[in-house]
Amino acid sequence: MAITSEDIHVVDLDRSRLSQVFWFFSGFIIMSIGLVGIIVPGLPTTPLMILAAACYARSSQKFYDWIINNKMFGHHVKNYREGKGIPRKSKPIILGTMWVFV
């Protein structure tokens, strides 16, 4: 049975309540740090949101959908979750920016 992109975005709630609470609070803490990264230079936002989405994929459909549908970073998280990675046209910009700041 092949997994479609719609299946990837369905939260697995077949867990114990304690496990769901653990994943929810882990996701909330990681998401909070990621949101601070929007303002603070050097603190990555997208990798933290990918990690928060992975936590919410185990606990909360509402918060998972919020991350996936966010206008600022949602498409990056969605592409990563679907296995598409970073678009080819973005890679030179990313590498150039990294070299300037290094």
PDB file of C-alpha atoms in Angstrom:
ATOM      1  CA  MET A   1       0.000   0.000   0.000  1.00  0.00           C
ATOM      2  CA  ALA A   2       1.525   3.317  -1.116  1.00  0.00           C
ATOM      3  CA  ILE A   3       1.464   6.327   1.168  1.00  0.00           C
ATOM      4  CA  THR A   4       0.040   9.439  -0.473  1.00  0.00           C
ATOM      5  CA  SER A   5       0.762  13.048   0.464  1.00  0.00           C
ATOM      6  CA  GLU A   6      -2.669  13.244   2.101  1.00  0.00           C
ATOM      7  CA  ASP A   7      -1.808  10.302   4.387  1.00  0.00           C
ATOM      8  CA  ILE A   8       1.335  12.074   5.556  1.00  0.00           C
ATOM      9  CA  HIS A   9      -0.717  15.001   6.840  1.00  0.00           C
ATOM     10  CA  VAL A  10      -3.130  12.934   8.939  1.00  0.00           C
ATOM     11  CA  VAL A  11      -2.230  12.917  12.627  1.00  0.00           C
ATOM     12  CA  ASP A  12      -1.760   9.534  14.306  1.00  0.00           C
ATOM     13  CA  LEU A  13      -3.913   9.746  17.433  1.00  0.00           C
ATOM     14  CA  ASP A  14      -3.720   6.007  18.164  1.00  0.00           C
ATOM     15  CA  ARG A  15      -1.544   6.619  21.233  1.00  0.00           C
ATOM     16  CA  SER A  16      -1.932   6.773  24.975  1.00  0.00           C
ATOM     17  CA  ARG A  17      -3.105  10.056  26.449  1.00  0.00           C
ATOM     18  CA  LEU A  18       0.226  10.478  28.270  1.00  0.00           C
ATOM     19  CA  SER A  19       2.123  10.041  24.999  1.00  0.00           C
ATOM     20  CA  GLN A  20      -0.089  12.606  23.249  1.00  0.00           C
ATOM     21  CA  VAL A  21       0.470  15.119  26.061  1.00  0.00           C
ATOM     22  CA  PHE A  22       4.244  14.547  25.929  1.00  0.00           C
ATOM     23  CA  TRP A  23       4.377  15.078  22.136  1.00  0.00           C
ATOM     24  CA  PHE A  24       2.095  18.114  22.347  1.00  0.00           C
ATOM     25  CA  PHE A  25       4.211  19.907  24.951  1.00  0.00           C
ATOM     26  CA  SER A  26       7.431  18.952  23.161  1.00  0.00           C
ATOM     27  CA  GLY A  27       5.988  20.421  19.960  1.00  0.00           C
ATOM     28  CA  PHE A  28       4.804  23.535  21.779  1.00  0.00           C
ATOM     29  CA  ILE A  29       8.240  24.224  23.283  1.00  0.00           C
ATOM     30  CA  ILE A  30      10.030  23.630  19.968  1.00  0.00           C
ATOM     31  CA  MET A  31       7.474  25.763  18.088  1.00  0.00           C
ATOM     32  CA  SER A  32       7.905  28.591  20.607  1.00  0.00           C
ATOM     33  CA  ILE A  33      11.674  28.584  20.111  1.00  0.00           C
ATOM     34  CA  GLY A  34      11.143  28.493  16.339  1.00  0.00           C
ATOM     35  CA  LEU A  35       8.813  31.507  16.484  1.00  0.00           C
ATOM     36  CA  VAL A  36      11.463  33.429  18.416  1.00  0.00           C
ATOM     37  CA  GLY A  37      13.818  32.512  15.556  1.00  0.00           C
ATOM     38  CA  ILE A  38      11.736  34.672  13.203  1.00  0.00           C
ATOM     39  CA  ILE A  39      12.933  37.747  15.101  1.00  0.00           C
ATOM     40  CA  VAL A  40      16.355  36.661  16.399  1.00  0.00           C
ATOM     41  CA  PRO A  41      19.035  36.421  13.693  1.00  0.00           C
ATOM     42  CA  GLY A  42      20.966  33.155  13.691  1.00  0.00           C
ATOM     43  CA  LEU A  43      18.225  31.112  15.346  1.00  0.00           C
ATOM     44  CA  PRO A  44      16.761  28.804  12.690  1.00  0.00           C
ATOM     45  CA  THR A  45      13.004  28.804  12.238  1.00  0.00           C
ATOM     46  CA  THR A  46      12.232  26.218   9.565  1.00  0.00           C
ATOM     47  CA  PRO A  47      14.152  23.244  11.062  1.00  0.00           C
ATOM     48  CA  LEU A  48      12.480  23.860  14.411  1.00  0.00           C
ATOM     49  CA  MET A  49       9.062  24.066  12.754  1.00  0.00           C
ATOM     50  CA  ILE A  50       9.745  20.786  10.933  1.00  0.00           C
ATOM     51  CA  LEU A  51      10.557  19.208  14.285  1.00  0.00           C
ATOM     52  CA  ALA A  52       7.461  20.764  15.893  1.00  0.00           C
ATOM     53  CA  ALA A  53       5.319  19.437  13.025  1.00  0.00           C
ATOM     54  CA  ALA A  54       6.735  15.955  13.653  1.00  0.00           C
ATOM     55  CA  CYS A  55       5.742  16.265  17.327  1.00  0.00           C
ATOM     56  CA  TYR A  56       2.268  17.527  16.462  1.00  0.00           C
ATOM     57  CA  ALA A  57       1.873  14.693  13.938  1.00  0.00           C
ATOM     58  CA  ARG A  58       1.762  12.474  17.027  1.00  0.00           C
ATOM     59  CA  SER A  59      -0.566  14.613  19.126  1.00  0.00           C
ATOM     60  CA  SER A  60      -2.685  17.401  17.567  1.00  0.00           C
ATOM     61  CA  GLN A  61      -4.258  17.735  14.108  1.00  0.00           C
ATOM     62  CA  LYS A  62      -5.156  21.390  14.803  1.00  0.00           C
ATOM     63  CA  PHE A  63      -1.592  22.511  15.576  1.00  0.00           C
ATOM     64  CA  TYR A  64      -0.117  20.325  12.813  1.00  0.00           C
ATOM     65  CA  ASP A  65      -2.466  21.947  10.293  1.00  0.00           C
ATOM     66  CA  TRP A  66      -1.512  25.406  11.589  1.00  0.00           C
ATOM     67  CA  ILE A  67       2.185  24.741  10.943  1.00  0.00           C
ATOM     68  CA  ILE A  68       1.589  23.147   7.533  1.00  0.00           C
ATOM     69  CA  ASN A  69      -0.725  25.973   6.375  1.00  0.00           C
ATOM     70  CA  ASN A  70       1.359  28.866   7.738  1.00  0.00           C
ATOM     71  CA  LYS A  71       2.148  31.436   5.026  1.00  0.00           C
ATOM     72  CA  MET A  72       5.692  32.136   6.211  1.00  0.00           C
ATOM     73  CA  PHE A  73       7.215  28.662   6.608  1.00  0.00           C
ATOM     74  CA  GLY A  74       4.395  26.175   5.988  1.00  0.00           C
ATOM     75  CA  HIS A  75       5.354  25.326   2.411  1.00  0.00           C
ATOM     76  CA  HIS A  76       8.914  24.447   3.502  1.00  0.00           C
ATOM     77  CA  VAL A  77       7.622  22.161   6.243  1.00  0.00           C
ATOM     78  CA  LYS A  78       5.058  20.605   3.902  1.00  0.00           C
ATOM     79  CA  ASN A  79       7.675  19.929   1.209  1.00  0.00           C
ATOM     80  CA  TYR A  80       9.954  18.303   3.780  1.00  0.00           C
ATOM     81  CA  ARG A  81       7.181  16.106   5.191  1.00  0.00           C
ATOM     82  CA  GLU A  82       6.238  15.001   1.660  1.00  0.00           C
ATOM     83  CA  GLY A  83       9.866  14.106   0.869  1.00  0.00           C
ATOM     84  CA  LYS A  84      10.407  16.896  -1.665  1.00  0.00           C
ATOM     85  CA  GLY A  85      13.170  18.668   0.287  1.00  0.00           C
ATOM     86  CA  ILE A  86      14.530  22.079  -0.694  1.00  0.00           C
ATOM     87  CA  PRO A  87      13.619  23.420  -4.160  1.00  0.00           C
ATOM     88  CA  ARG A  88      16.537  23.563  -6.612  1.00  0.00           C
ATOM     89  CA  LYS A  89      16.177  27.310  -7.214  1.00  0.00           C
ATOM     90  CA  SER A  90      16.467  28.030  -3.467  1.00  0.00           C
ATOM     91  CA  LYS A  91      19.731  26.160  -2.921  1.00  0.00           C
ATOM     92  CA  PRO A  92      22.098  28.750  -4.493  1.00  0.00           C
ATOM     93  CA  ILE A  93      20.465  31.529  -2.481  1.00  0.00           C
ATOM     94  CA  ILE A  94      20.768  29.537   0.729  1.00  0.00           C
ATOM     95  CA  LEU A  95      24.391  28.595   0.091  1.00  0.00           C
ATOM     96  CA  GLY A  96      25.299  32.167  -0.869  1.00  0.00           C
ATOM     97  CA  THR A  97      23.705  33.551   2.267  1.00  0.00           C
ATOM     98  CA  MET A  98      25.470  30.988   4.421  1.00  0.00           C
ATOM     99  CA  TRP A  99      28.857  31.864   2.909  1.00  0.00           C
ATOM    100  CA  VAL A 100      28.299  35.595   3.464  1.00  0.00           C
ATOM    101  CA  PHE A 101      27.499  35.058   7.147  1.00  0.00           C
ATOM    102  CA  VAL A 102      30.281  32.528   7.737  1.00  0.00           C
TER     103      VAL A 102
END
